[in-house]
Structure formats: structure tokens, C-alpha cells
Coordinates of C-alpha atoms in Angstrom, one line a residue:
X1 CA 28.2 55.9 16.1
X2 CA 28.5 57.8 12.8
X3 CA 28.9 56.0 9.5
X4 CA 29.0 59.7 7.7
X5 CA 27.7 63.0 7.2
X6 CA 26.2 64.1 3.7
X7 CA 25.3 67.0 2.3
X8 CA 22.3 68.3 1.7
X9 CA 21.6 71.2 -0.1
X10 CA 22.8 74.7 1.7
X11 CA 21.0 74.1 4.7
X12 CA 21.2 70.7 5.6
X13 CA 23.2 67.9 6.5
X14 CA 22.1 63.9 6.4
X15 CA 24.1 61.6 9.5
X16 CA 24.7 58.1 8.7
X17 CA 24.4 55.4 11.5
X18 CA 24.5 51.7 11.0
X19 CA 20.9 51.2 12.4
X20 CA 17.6 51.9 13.6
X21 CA 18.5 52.0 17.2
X22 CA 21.9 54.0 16.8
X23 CA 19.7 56.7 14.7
X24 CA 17.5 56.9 17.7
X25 CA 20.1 57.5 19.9
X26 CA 21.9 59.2 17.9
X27 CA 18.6 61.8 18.4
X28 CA 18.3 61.5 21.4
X29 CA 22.1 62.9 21.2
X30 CA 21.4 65.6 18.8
X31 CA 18.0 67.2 20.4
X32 CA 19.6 67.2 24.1
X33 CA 22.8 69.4 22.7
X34 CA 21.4 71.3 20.0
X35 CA 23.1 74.9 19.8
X36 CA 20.6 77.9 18.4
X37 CA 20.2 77.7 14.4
X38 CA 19.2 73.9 14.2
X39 CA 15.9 74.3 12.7
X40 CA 14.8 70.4 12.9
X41 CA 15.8 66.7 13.4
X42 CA 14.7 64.3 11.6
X43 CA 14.9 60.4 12.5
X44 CA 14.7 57.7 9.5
X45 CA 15.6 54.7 9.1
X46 CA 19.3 54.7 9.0
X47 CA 19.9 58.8 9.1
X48 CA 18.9 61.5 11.4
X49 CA 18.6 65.1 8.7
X50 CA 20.0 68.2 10.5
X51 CA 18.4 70.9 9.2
X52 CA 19.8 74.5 10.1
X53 CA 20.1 78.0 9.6
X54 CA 22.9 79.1 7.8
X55 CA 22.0 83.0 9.5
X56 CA 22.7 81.2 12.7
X57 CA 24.7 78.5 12.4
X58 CA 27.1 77.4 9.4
X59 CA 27.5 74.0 7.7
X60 CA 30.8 73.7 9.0
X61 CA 30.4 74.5 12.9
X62 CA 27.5 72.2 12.3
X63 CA 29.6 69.2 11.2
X64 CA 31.9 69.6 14.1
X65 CA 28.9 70.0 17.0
X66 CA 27.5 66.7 15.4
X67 CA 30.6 64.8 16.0
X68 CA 30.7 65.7 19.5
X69 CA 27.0 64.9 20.1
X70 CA 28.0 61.7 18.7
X71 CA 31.3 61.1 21.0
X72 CA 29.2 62.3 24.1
X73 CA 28.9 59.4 26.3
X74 CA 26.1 60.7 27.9
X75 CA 23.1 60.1 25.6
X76 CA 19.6 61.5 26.5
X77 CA 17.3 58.4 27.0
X78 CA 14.6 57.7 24.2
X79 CA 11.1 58.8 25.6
X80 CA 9.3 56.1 27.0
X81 CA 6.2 54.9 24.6
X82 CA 3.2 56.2 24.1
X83 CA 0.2 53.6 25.0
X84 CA -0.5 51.0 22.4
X85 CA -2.9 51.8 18.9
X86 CA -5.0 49.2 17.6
X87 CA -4.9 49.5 14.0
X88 CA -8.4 48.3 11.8
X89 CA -7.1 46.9 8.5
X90 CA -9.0 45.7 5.8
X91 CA -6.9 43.7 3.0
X92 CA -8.2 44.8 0.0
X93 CA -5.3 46.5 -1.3
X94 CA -4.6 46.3 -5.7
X95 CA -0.6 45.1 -4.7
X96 CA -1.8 42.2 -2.5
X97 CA -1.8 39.2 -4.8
X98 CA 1.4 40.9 -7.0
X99 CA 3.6 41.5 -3.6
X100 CA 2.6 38.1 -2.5
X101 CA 3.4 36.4 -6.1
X102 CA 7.0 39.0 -5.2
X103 CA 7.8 37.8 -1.8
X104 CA 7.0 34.0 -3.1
X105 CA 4.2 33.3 -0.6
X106 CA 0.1 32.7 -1.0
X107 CA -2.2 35.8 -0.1
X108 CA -3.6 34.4 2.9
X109 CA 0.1 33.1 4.0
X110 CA 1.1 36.9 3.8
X111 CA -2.0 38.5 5.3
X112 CA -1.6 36.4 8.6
X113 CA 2.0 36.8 8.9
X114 CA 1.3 40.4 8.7
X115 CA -2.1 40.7 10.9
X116 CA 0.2 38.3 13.4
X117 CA 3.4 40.1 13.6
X118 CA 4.0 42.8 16.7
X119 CA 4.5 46.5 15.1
X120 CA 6.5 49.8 16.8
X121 CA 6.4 53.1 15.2
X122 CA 9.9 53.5 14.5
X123 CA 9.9 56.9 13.2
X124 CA 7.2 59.5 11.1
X125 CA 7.4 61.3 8.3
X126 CA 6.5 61.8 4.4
X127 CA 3.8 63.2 5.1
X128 CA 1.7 64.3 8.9
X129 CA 0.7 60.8 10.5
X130 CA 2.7 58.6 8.6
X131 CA 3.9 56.4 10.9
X132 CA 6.9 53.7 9.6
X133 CA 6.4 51.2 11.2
X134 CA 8.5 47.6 12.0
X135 CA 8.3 44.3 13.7
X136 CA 10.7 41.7 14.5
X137 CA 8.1 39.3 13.0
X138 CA 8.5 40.6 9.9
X139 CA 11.2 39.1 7.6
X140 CA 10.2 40.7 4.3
X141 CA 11.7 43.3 2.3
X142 CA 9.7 44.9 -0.2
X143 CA 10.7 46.7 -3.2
X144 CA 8.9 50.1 -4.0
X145 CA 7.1 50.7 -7.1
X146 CA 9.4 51.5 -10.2
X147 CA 7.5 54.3 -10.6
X148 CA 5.5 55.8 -7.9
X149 CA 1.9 56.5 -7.9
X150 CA 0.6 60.1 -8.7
X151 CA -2.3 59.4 -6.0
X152 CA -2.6 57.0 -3.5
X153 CA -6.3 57.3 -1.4
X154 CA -6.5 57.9 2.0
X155 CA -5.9 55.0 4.2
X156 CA -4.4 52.9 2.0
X157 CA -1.8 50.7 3.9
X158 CA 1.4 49.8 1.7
X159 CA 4.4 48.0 2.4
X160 CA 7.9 49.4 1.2
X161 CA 11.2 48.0 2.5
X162 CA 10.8 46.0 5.6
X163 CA 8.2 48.6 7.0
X164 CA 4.4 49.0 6.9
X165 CA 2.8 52.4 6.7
X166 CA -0.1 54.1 6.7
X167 CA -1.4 57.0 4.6
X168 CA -3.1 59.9 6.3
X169 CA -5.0 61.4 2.8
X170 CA -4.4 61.3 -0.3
X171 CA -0.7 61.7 -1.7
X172 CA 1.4 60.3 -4.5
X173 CA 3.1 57.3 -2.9
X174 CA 5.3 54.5 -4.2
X175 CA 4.6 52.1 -1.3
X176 CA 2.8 48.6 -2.1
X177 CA -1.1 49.0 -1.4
X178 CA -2.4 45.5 0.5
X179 CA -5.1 47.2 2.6
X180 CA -7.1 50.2 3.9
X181 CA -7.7 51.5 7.2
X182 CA -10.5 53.9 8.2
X183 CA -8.7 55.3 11.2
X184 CA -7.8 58.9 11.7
X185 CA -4.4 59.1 11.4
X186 CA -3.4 62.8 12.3
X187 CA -5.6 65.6 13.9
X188 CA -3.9 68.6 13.8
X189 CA -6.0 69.8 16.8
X190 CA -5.4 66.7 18.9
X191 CA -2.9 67.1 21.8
X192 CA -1.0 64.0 20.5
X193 CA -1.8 65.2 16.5
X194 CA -0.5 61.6 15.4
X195 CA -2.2 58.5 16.4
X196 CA 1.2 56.2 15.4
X197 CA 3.9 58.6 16.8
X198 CA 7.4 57.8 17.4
X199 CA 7.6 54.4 19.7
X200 CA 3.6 53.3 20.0
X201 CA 3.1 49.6 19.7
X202 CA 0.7 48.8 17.3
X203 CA -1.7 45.9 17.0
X204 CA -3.6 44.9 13.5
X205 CA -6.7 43.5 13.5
X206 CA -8.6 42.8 10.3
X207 CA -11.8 44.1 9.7
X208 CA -14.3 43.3 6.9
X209 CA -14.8 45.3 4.1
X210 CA -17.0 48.3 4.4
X211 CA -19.0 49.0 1.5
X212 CA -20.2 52.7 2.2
X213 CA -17.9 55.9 1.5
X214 CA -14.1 55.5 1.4
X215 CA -11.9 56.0 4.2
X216 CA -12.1 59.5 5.3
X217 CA -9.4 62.1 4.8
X218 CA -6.9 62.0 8.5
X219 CA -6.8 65.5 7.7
X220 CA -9.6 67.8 8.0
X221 CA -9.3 70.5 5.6
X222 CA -9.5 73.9 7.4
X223 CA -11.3 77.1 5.4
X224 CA -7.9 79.6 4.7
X225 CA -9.4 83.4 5.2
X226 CA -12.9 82.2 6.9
X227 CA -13.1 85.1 9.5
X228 CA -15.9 87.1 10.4
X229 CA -15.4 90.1 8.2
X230 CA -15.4 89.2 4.4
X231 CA -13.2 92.1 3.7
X232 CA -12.3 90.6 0.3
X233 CA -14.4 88.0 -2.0
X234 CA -13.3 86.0 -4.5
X235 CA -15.0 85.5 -8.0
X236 CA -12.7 83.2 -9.4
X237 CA -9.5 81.8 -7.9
X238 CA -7.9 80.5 -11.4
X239 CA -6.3 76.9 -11.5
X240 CA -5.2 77.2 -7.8
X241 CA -5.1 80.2 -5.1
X242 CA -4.3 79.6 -1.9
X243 CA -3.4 81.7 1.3
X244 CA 0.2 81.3 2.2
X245 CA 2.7 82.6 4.5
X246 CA 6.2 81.6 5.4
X247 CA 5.4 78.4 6.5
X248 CA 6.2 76.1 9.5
X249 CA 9.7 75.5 9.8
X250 CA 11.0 73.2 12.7
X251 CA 8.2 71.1 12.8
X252 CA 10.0 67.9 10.3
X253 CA 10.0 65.4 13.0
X254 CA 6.2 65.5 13.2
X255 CA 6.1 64.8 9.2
X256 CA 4.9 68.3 8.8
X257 CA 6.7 70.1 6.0
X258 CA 7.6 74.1 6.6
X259 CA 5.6 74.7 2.9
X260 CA 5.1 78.3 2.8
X261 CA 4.9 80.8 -0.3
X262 CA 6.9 78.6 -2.7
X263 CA 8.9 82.2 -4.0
X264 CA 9.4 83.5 -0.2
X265 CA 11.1 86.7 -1.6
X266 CA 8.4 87.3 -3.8
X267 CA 6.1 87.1 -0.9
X268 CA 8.3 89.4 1.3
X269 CA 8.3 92.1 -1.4
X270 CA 4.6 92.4 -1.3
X271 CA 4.1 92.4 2.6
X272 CA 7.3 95.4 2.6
X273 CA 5.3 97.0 -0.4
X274 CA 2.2 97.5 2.0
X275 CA 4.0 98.2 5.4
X276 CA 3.3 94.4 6.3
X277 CA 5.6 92.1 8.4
X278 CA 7.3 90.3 5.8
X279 CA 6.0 86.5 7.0
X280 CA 2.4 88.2 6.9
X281 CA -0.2 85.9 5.0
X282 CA -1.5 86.6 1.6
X283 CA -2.3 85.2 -1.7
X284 CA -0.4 82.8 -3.8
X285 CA -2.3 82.8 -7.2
X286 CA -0.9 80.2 -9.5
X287 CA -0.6 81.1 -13.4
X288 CA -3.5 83.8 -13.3
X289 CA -7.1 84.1 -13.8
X290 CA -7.9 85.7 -10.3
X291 CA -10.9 87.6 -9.5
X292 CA -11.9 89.6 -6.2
X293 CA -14.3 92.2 -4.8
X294 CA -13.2 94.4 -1.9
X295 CA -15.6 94.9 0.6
X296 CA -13.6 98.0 2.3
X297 CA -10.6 99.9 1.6
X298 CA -7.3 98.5 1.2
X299 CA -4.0 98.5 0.0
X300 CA -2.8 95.3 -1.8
X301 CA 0.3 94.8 -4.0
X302 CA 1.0 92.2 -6.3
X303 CA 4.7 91.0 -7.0
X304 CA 5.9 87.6 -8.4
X305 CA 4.4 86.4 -11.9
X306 CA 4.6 89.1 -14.1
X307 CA 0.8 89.5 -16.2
X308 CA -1.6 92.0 -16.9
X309 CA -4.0 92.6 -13.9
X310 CA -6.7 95.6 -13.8
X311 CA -8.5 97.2 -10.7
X312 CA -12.3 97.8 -12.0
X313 CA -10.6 97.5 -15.5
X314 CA -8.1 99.9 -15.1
X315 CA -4.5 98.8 -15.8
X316 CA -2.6 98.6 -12.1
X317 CA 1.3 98.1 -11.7
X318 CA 3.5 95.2 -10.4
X319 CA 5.4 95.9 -7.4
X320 CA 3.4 98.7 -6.4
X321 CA 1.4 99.8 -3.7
X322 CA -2.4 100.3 -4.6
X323 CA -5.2 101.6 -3.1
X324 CA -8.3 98.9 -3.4
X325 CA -11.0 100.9 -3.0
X326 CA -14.3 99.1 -1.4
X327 CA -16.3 97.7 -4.2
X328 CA -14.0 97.6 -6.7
X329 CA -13.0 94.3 -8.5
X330 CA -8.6 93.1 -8.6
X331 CA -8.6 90.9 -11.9
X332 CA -5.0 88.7 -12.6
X333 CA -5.3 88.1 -16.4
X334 CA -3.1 85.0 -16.9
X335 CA 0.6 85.3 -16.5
X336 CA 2.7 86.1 -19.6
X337 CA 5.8 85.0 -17.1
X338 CA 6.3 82.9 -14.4
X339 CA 3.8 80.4 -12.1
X340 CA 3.0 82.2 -9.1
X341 CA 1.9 86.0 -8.2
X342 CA 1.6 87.4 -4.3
X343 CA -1.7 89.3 -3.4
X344 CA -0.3 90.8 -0.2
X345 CA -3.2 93.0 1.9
X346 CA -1.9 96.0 4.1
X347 CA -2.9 94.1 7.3
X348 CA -2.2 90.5 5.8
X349 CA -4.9 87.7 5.5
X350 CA -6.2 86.7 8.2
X351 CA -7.4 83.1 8.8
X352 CA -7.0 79.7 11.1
X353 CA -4.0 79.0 12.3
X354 CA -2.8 75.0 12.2
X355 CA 0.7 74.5 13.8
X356 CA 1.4 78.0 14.0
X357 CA 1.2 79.0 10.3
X358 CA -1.9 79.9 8.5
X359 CA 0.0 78.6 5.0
X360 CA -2.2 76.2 3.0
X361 CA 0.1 72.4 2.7
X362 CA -1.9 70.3 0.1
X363 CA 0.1 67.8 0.9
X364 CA -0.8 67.9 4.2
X365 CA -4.3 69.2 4.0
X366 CA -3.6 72.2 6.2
X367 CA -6.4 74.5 4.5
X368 CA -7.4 74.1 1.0
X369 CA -7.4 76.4 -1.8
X370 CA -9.5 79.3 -2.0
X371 CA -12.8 78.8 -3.9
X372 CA -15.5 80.9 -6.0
X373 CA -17.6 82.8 -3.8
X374 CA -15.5 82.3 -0.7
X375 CA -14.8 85.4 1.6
X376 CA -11.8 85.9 2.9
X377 CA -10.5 87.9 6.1
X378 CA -7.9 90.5 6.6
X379 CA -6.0 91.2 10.2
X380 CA -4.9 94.4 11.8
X381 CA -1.5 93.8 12.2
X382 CA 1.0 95.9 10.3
X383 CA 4.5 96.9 10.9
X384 CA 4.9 100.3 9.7
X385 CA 3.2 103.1 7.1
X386 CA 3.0 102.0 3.1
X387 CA 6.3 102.7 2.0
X388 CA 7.2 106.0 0.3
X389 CA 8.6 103.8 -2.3
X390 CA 5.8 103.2 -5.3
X391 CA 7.4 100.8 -7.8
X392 CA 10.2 97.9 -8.1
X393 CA 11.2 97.4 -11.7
X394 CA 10.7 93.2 -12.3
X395 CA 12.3 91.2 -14.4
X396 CA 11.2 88.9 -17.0
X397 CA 12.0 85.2 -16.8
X398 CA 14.5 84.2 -19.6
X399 CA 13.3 81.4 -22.0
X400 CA 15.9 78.8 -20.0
X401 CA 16.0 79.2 -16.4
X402 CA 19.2 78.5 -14.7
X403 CA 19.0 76.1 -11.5
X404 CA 22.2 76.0 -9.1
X405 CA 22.6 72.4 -7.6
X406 CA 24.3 71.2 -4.8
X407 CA 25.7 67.4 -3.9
X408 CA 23.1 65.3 -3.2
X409 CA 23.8 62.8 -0.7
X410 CA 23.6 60.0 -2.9
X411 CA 25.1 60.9 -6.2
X412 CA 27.6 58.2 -5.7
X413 CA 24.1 56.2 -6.6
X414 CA 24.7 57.5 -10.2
X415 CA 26.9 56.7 -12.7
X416 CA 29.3 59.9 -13.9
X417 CA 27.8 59.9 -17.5
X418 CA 24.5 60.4 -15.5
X419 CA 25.8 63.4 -13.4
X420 CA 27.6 64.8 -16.6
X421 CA 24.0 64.5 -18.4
X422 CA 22.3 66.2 -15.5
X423 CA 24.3 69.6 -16.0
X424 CA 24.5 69.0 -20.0
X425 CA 21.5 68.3 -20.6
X426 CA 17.9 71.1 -20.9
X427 CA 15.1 69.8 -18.9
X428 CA 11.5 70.8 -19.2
X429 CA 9.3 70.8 -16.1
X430 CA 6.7 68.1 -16.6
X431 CA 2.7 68.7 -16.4
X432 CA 3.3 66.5 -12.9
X433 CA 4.0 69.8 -10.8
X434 CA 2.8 71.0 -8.4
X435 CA 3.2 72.5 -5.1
X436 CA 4.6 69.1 -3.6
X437 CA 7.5 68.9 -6.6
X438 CA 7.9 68.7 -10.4
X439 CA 8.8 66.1 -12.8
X440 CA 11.4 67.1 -15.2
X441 CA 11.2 65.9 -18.7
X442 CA 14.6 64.7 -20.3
X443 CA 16.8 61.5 -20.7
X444 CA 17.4 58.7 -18.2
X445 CA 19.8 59.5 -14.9
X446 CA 21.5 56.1 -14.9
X447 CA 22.0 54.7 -11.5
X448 CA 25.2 51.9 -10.4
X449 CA 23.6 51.3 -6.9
X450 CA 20.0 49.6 -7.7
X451 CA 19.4 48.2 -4.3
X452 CA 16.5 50.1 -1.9
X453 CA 17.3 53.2 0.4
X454 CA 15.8 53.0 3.0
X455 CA 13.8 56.8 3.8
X456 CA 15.7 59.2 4.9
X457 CA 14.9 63.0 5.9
X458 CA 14.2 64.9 2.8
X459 CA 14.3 69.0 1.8
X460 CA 12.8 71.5 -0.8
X461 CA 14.6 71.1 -3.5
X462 CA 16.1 67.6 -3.8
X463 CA 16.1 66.0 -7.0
X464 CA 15.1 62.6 -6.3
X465 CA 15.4 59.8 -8.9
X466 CA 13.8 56.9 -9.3
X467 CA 14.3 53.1 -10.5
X468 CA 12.7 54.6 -13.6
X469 CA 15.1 57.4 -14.2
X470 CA 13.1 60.4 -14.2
X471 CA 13.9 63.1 -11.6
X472 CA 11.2 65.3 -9.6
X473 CA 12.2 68.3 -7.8
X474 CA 10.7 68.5 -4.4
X475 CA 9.3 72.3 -3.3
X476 CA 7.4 73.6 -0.3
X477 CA 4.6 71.1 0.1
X478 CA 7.4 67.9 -0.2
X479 CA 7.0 65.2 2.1
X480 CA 9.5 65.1 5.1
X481 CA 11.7 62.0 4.0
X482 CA 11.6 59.8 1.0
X483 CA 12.8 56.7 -0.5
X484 CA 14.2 57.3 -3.3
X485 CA 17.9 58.7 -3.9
X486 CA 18.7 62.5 -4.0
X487 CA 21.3 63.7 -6.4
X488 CA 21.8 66.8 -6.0
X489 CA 19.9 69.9 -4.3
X490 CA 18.7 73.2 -5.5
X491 CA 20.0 76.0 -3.2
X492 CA 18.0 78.0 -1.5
X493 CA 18.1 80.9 -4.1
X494 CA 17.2 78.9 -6.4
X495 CA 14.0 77.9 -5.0
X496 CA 12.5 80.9 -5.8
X497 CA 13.1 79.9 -9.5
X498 CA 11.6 77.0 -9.9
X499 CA 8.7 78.8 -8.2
X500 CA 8.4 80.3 -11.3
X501 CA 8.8 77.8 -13.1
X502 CA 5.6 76.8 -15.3
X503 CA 4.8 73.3 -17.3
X504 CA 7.0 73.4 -20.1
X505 CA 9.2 75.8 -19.1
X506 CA 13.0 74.6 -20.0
X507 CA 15.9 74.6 -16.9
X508 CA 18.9 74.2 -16.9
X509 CA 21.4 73.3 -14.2
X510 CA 24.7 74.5 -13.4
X511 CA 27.0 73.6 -10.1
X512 CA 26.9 76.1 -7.1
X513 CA 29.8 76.2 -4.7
X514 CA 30.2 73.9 -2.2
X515 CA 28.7 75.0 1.0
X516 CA 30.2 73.3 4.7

């Protein structure tokens, strides 16, 4: 059943089967055995990604359970399908007439081939609610984008490879736009949260084109910190402040990333500084220019970024605990190092809860990022007394940061000059970054194997490359599988550094041992 098993980074592997039915049972293998430290499963379109805990469970006994899920003769039985989804679908996509002119067929010729043909969900993923869908109807395969775009709306319907998909809101996307949809895609607080999961037959029908507001967003954004006691205001959030905790691991399969504080130890240093549990919520403030009033007393402490930051303009420390006395305003001048500081609140933030986290995934829309004016809640729970300890000496970011990388699973895709000129070479992270990835500024990764991939499970800190050359660096808010090949993987430690890693900040990257 197995073709191969690829790395992935530290805490990953990526299973090769010949097909889309042999990946499915290949799951349906996986999930009925799986021993404690598998963290998710996630189903594409010719892998299933094994993601794990290396606490619980090493690379290595990992490899070894896989292969006997694999020889098992007695396979779990794919879930039956959900009902069928009708699917409104206007074409008025901006690739329609240019994939058309591509696949050598008219417009109308390829909207009723495609309105005609019978679709099945055959797996989710990039994103919550993207549903990749196929048909025996459909001959067509259809190259992505050479370079992907940096938003794609909400509802846009594109065509990459032989599948159609749907996007829940707006992402970057490198799909073939030919229409839009105005149906809601994923509703976190549905009891089926996607309305193409796994297995639903789908039927297309073509509507006419609605003239009023644009599809609506699949996602509803949900207020982070609006509680019933505004314990803490904010006056200005800077470029982007959001509430964050450790994220929502384990939940892959449903396209929903783990996101999370993008430098976990960072975060975990401010909830210990205030006697918090460690995954407690607070404050990811990117590159400074933060502003809040306290509305009782507190204790907050501030670790990450290093930057000047004043309590009613008096000079506070990093990496301290400090008493925020009601009325009195926290100001984060803007960093002098690093991206991203942690506000962490004796008590942690308090907030809705979407899929078990209350972290913020703009990728996903789970929250948004804090605003002016907004008030912003903070719990009771604690798990012990503010530490006796008052300060943690922090370190200044050297002018290069160092990166350790891992295999990718397809750096066979890549020619060895290319992997020689991915270590030699000093990248600079691109003004394209965000919490989703980074572009890297530097030369062209030269690839020998041009053809498509087809999407396969993806994690924080892949490298993906490509047709143009350029890599990106997926973080927290990354989608859940991609198209595009991966060659090579940040480890896990390293994550934390490219946290910190600002626009125009230079990296470079060196090879990590081999894990598994």
C-alpha cells in the first residue's frame, strides 16, 4: 500500500500511496491503530501527513507502527457519506477565458462540462472548509499559477490539478479563479463546521450574477477578549495585536491549522512570569506601538521582542513581573529587536473559545486582531503565586539569524546547485510575511521535477517553492496542505526564530541532524 515515507520536519512524517482511494484507506488504517503521541492525520491527494509528538512518540517507532497499519489486513471502513451539498456557482471568475484558452476548449464548452460533471469531496484542507473536490467527469488537469496570488476573495471557486475547490474567505491562493459562490462554507459553530466535508457529493448549479455585496466571509470573525469585564482597554494595538494562546493542535484533518503564539517559548515565559498556566492566553503584539489602560489591578509581563515599553511613562523591565495598577496606561514603543512581544496577564485573557483555543488564526478567521478602543477580558484561572523570580536576562537578536532545516520531502524536486545555494546563500525575509508565512528574498531554487504535486499535508515551517523560484516559510497561521514542493523544514526550535524575524531581517540556514 505504501509507495514511501518522507520526512517532514522533526515532527512529522508524509506516507506515499499510489492513489486517492489507497490514501483513504490508508486512513482509515492509521486513525483505527493510532498509538498515544500522534497529534493528526491528514488525507491529500496521494499522502496521508502523520503528525506526532516527539515527547510521546519518536520519528522512528513512528515509521515502524505506520508500516504495520499498512500490512494490517483488517482496514477500518471509510465513513459512509454525508448527504449531498448543492453548490451555487456563478462563472465569473478572471481565469475563465485564460484556463479555457489552456485546456484548448471554448468558455461555454468548459463551464458545462464543469456545471455537468458529478463532484465528491475527496479530502479538506488549506484552509477550514476547503473542500478538494473530484469527478470522474472531469478529464482536465490544471496547472496552478506560477506565482500564487497574495489574496484571493472569499468564494472564489478555482481549479488546480484535476480538482475544483472552494474558498471559505479570503487567503492567498494559487488555484485558477472561474467562479464565485455565495455559500457558507465553514461555521465553526455548526455541528458539521464544514459544508463540503470528506466524502459529500456535490452538485453545481449556476446561478446569475448578483450584483449587490460580495460573497460573504464562510468565517465569521469572533471579538478575541469581548467579555463582560473590560479589565484592560486598548488605545492603540500597533500594526497587528492579537490574543493568542497555544493553539489547536490535532485538529489538521478539519483544515484547521494549530496557529498559536508564533514564539510558543516566549509566550510560556510570560504566563510562568505571572504564576499563569503556560498555554494561558495573552497578547501577541507585532513590532510595537501598543497602548492599554487597566481598569483594575494586575500583574502583566512582557517577554519576546525586546523595545522600550513604559507604565504611566515610567520605564518597566522585560521579563519581569509588574504590578499594573488600575488606571494606569502599558505603552510598547516600537521594537529595537525582534517581531513579536507577549502581554501575558496574571489570570490570562479571557475571551471566546472556537475549537477549543481562544488563539486568533487570520487565516482562518478565528477572531480578529484587537482594535482601538476595544476592551478586553481577563480570567481567574491561575496556577500558582507570581514567582519569587523578578527578571530573565534576554538576548538581542544577532544581525543574521541562523535557521536549522530539515529534509523536505521533496528536495529531490531540486537540483543540488539549488540545495547547495539554499545553505550558501543570505536570505532576507520579504515585506510578504505575515502570520501565515514569509517570502524570502534571494536567488532562484532551481527545480529538475516541473510537473504538478498534487497537495499534500503541510506544517509550520516548510519552505515551499514555487514554479517561480522564490521560497515562503510557512508559520502558525499556514494552511493544512499545499501544492507546491517543500524543501526542507525548519525545526521546531527554530520556529521561534523566525518568530522574530522582522521584514528585512537577513537568515541564514544551516543543516540540523537528522531526526527518525
Amino acid at each position: 500500500m505504501i509507495a514511501g515515507v518522507l520526512p517532514m520536519g522533526d515532527r512529522a512524517l508524509l506516507v506515499e500511496v499510489a492513489s486517492l482511494d489507497a490514501v483513504l484507506a490508508l486512513h482509515a488504517a492509521l486513525a483505527a491503530s493510532a498509538p498515544a503521541g500522534v497529534v493528526d492525520l491528514v488525507p491529500a491527494a496521494r499522502t496521508v501527513l502523520v503528525r506526532l509528538d516527539p515527547a510521546v512518540l519518536d520519528l522512528a517507532a513512528t515509521r515502524r507502527w505506520i508500516a504495520e497499519a499498512a500490512d494490517d489486513d483488517e482496514v477500518a471502513a471509510v465513513p459512509a457519506a454525508p448527504p449531498e451539498a448543492e453548490l451555487e456557482l456563478v462563472y465569473d471568475g478572471p481565469d475563465l477565458a485564460s484556463t479555457a484558452d489552456l485546456l484548448g476548449v471554448g468558455t461555454d464548452e468548459l463551464v458545462r462540462r464543469h456545471r455537468a460533471a458529478s463532484w465528491t469531496v475527496a479530502f479538506t484542507g488549506f484552509a477550514p472548509g476547503f473542500g478538494y473536490l473530484v469527478s470522474a467527469d472531469w478529464p482536465f488537469d490544471v496547472p496552478r499559477l506560477d506565482a500564487p496570488r497574495t489574496r484571493v476573495p472569499a468564494g472564489a471557486v478555482g481549479l488546480a490539478a484535476g480538482f475544483t475547490g472552494a474558498y471559505p474567505r479570503a487567503t492567498p491562493g494559487g488555484w485558477r479563479l472561474i467562479g464565485t459562490t455565495r455559500a457558507r462554507l465553514f461555521d465553526p459553530d455548526a455541528a458539521s463546521p464544514a459544508l463540503l466535508a470528506p466524502g459529500t457529493r456535490v452538485r453545481i448549479r449556476a446561478a446569475a450574477p448578483v450584483t449587490a455585496s460580495p460573497p460573504p466571509a464562510a468565517v465569521a470573525g469572533v471579538a478575541p477578549g469581548s467579555g463582560p469585564r473590560p479589565d484592560i482597554t486598548v488605545l492603540a494595538p500597533g500594526p497587528q495585536a492579537t490574543v493568542q494562546d497555544l493553539g489547536r493542535p490535532g485538529r489538521a484533518s478539519l483544515g484547521v491549522a494549530a496557529a498559536g503564539a508564533l514564539d510558543r517559548p516566549a509566550l510560556r515565559l510570560a504566563n510562568r512570569l505571572v504564576g499563569n498556566d503556560e498555554g494561558a492566553a495573552g497578547i501577541e503584539v507585532t513590532l510595537g506601538g501598543f497602548r492599554a489602560v487597566a481598569s483594575r489591578d494586575l500583574w502583566f509581563a512582557l517577554t519576546g521582542a525586546i523595545g522600550p515599553a513604559t507604565l504611566d511613562g515610567r520605564a518597566v523591565p522585560l521579563g519581569a513581573a509588574v504590578r499594573w495598577a488600575a488606571g494606569a496606561e502599558l505603552s510598547l514603543d516600537w521594537f529595537d529587536a525582534g517581531a513579536r512581544a507577549y502581554l501575558a496577564v496574571r489570570g490570562g485573557i479571557d475571551g471566546a473559545v472556537v475549537l477549543g483555543s481562544r488563539a486568533t488564526d487570520v487565516l482562518a478567521g478565528f477572531g480578529r486582531p484587537l482594535a482601538a478602543g476595544e476592551a478586553v477580558a481577563v480570567g481567574e484561572a491561575t496556577a500558582g503565586a507570581v514567582p519569587a523570580l523578578d527578571f530573565v536576562p534576554l538576548t538581542r537578536a544577532a544581525a543574521v539569524v541562523e535557521v536549522e532545516l530539515l529534509p523536505g520531502p521533496r528536495a529531490d524536486w531540486f537540483s543540488p546547485a539549488a540545495l547547495d545555494t539554499l545553505f550558501a546563500a543570505t536570505w532576507a525575509v520579504g515585506t510578504d510575511a505575515d502570520r501565515v508565512g514569509a517570502r524570502l528574498e534571494g536567488p532562484l531554487l532551481e527545480r529538475i521535477i516541473s510537473r504538478e504535486l498534487p497537495s499534500e499535508g503541510m506544517v509550520a515551517g516548510a519552505l515551499q517553492v514555487p514554479p517561480s523560484g522564490r521560497p515562503t516559510v510557512l508559520l502558525a497561521d499556514g494552511p493544512v496542505t499545499g501544492g507546491y514542493p517543500v524543501i526542507a523544514v525548519a525545526t521546531t526550535a527554530s520556529l521561534a526564530v523566525l518568530a522574530q524575524a522582522r521584514p528585512g531581517t537577513r537568515v541564514r540556514f544551516r543543516r540540523a541532524r537528522r531526526g527518525g
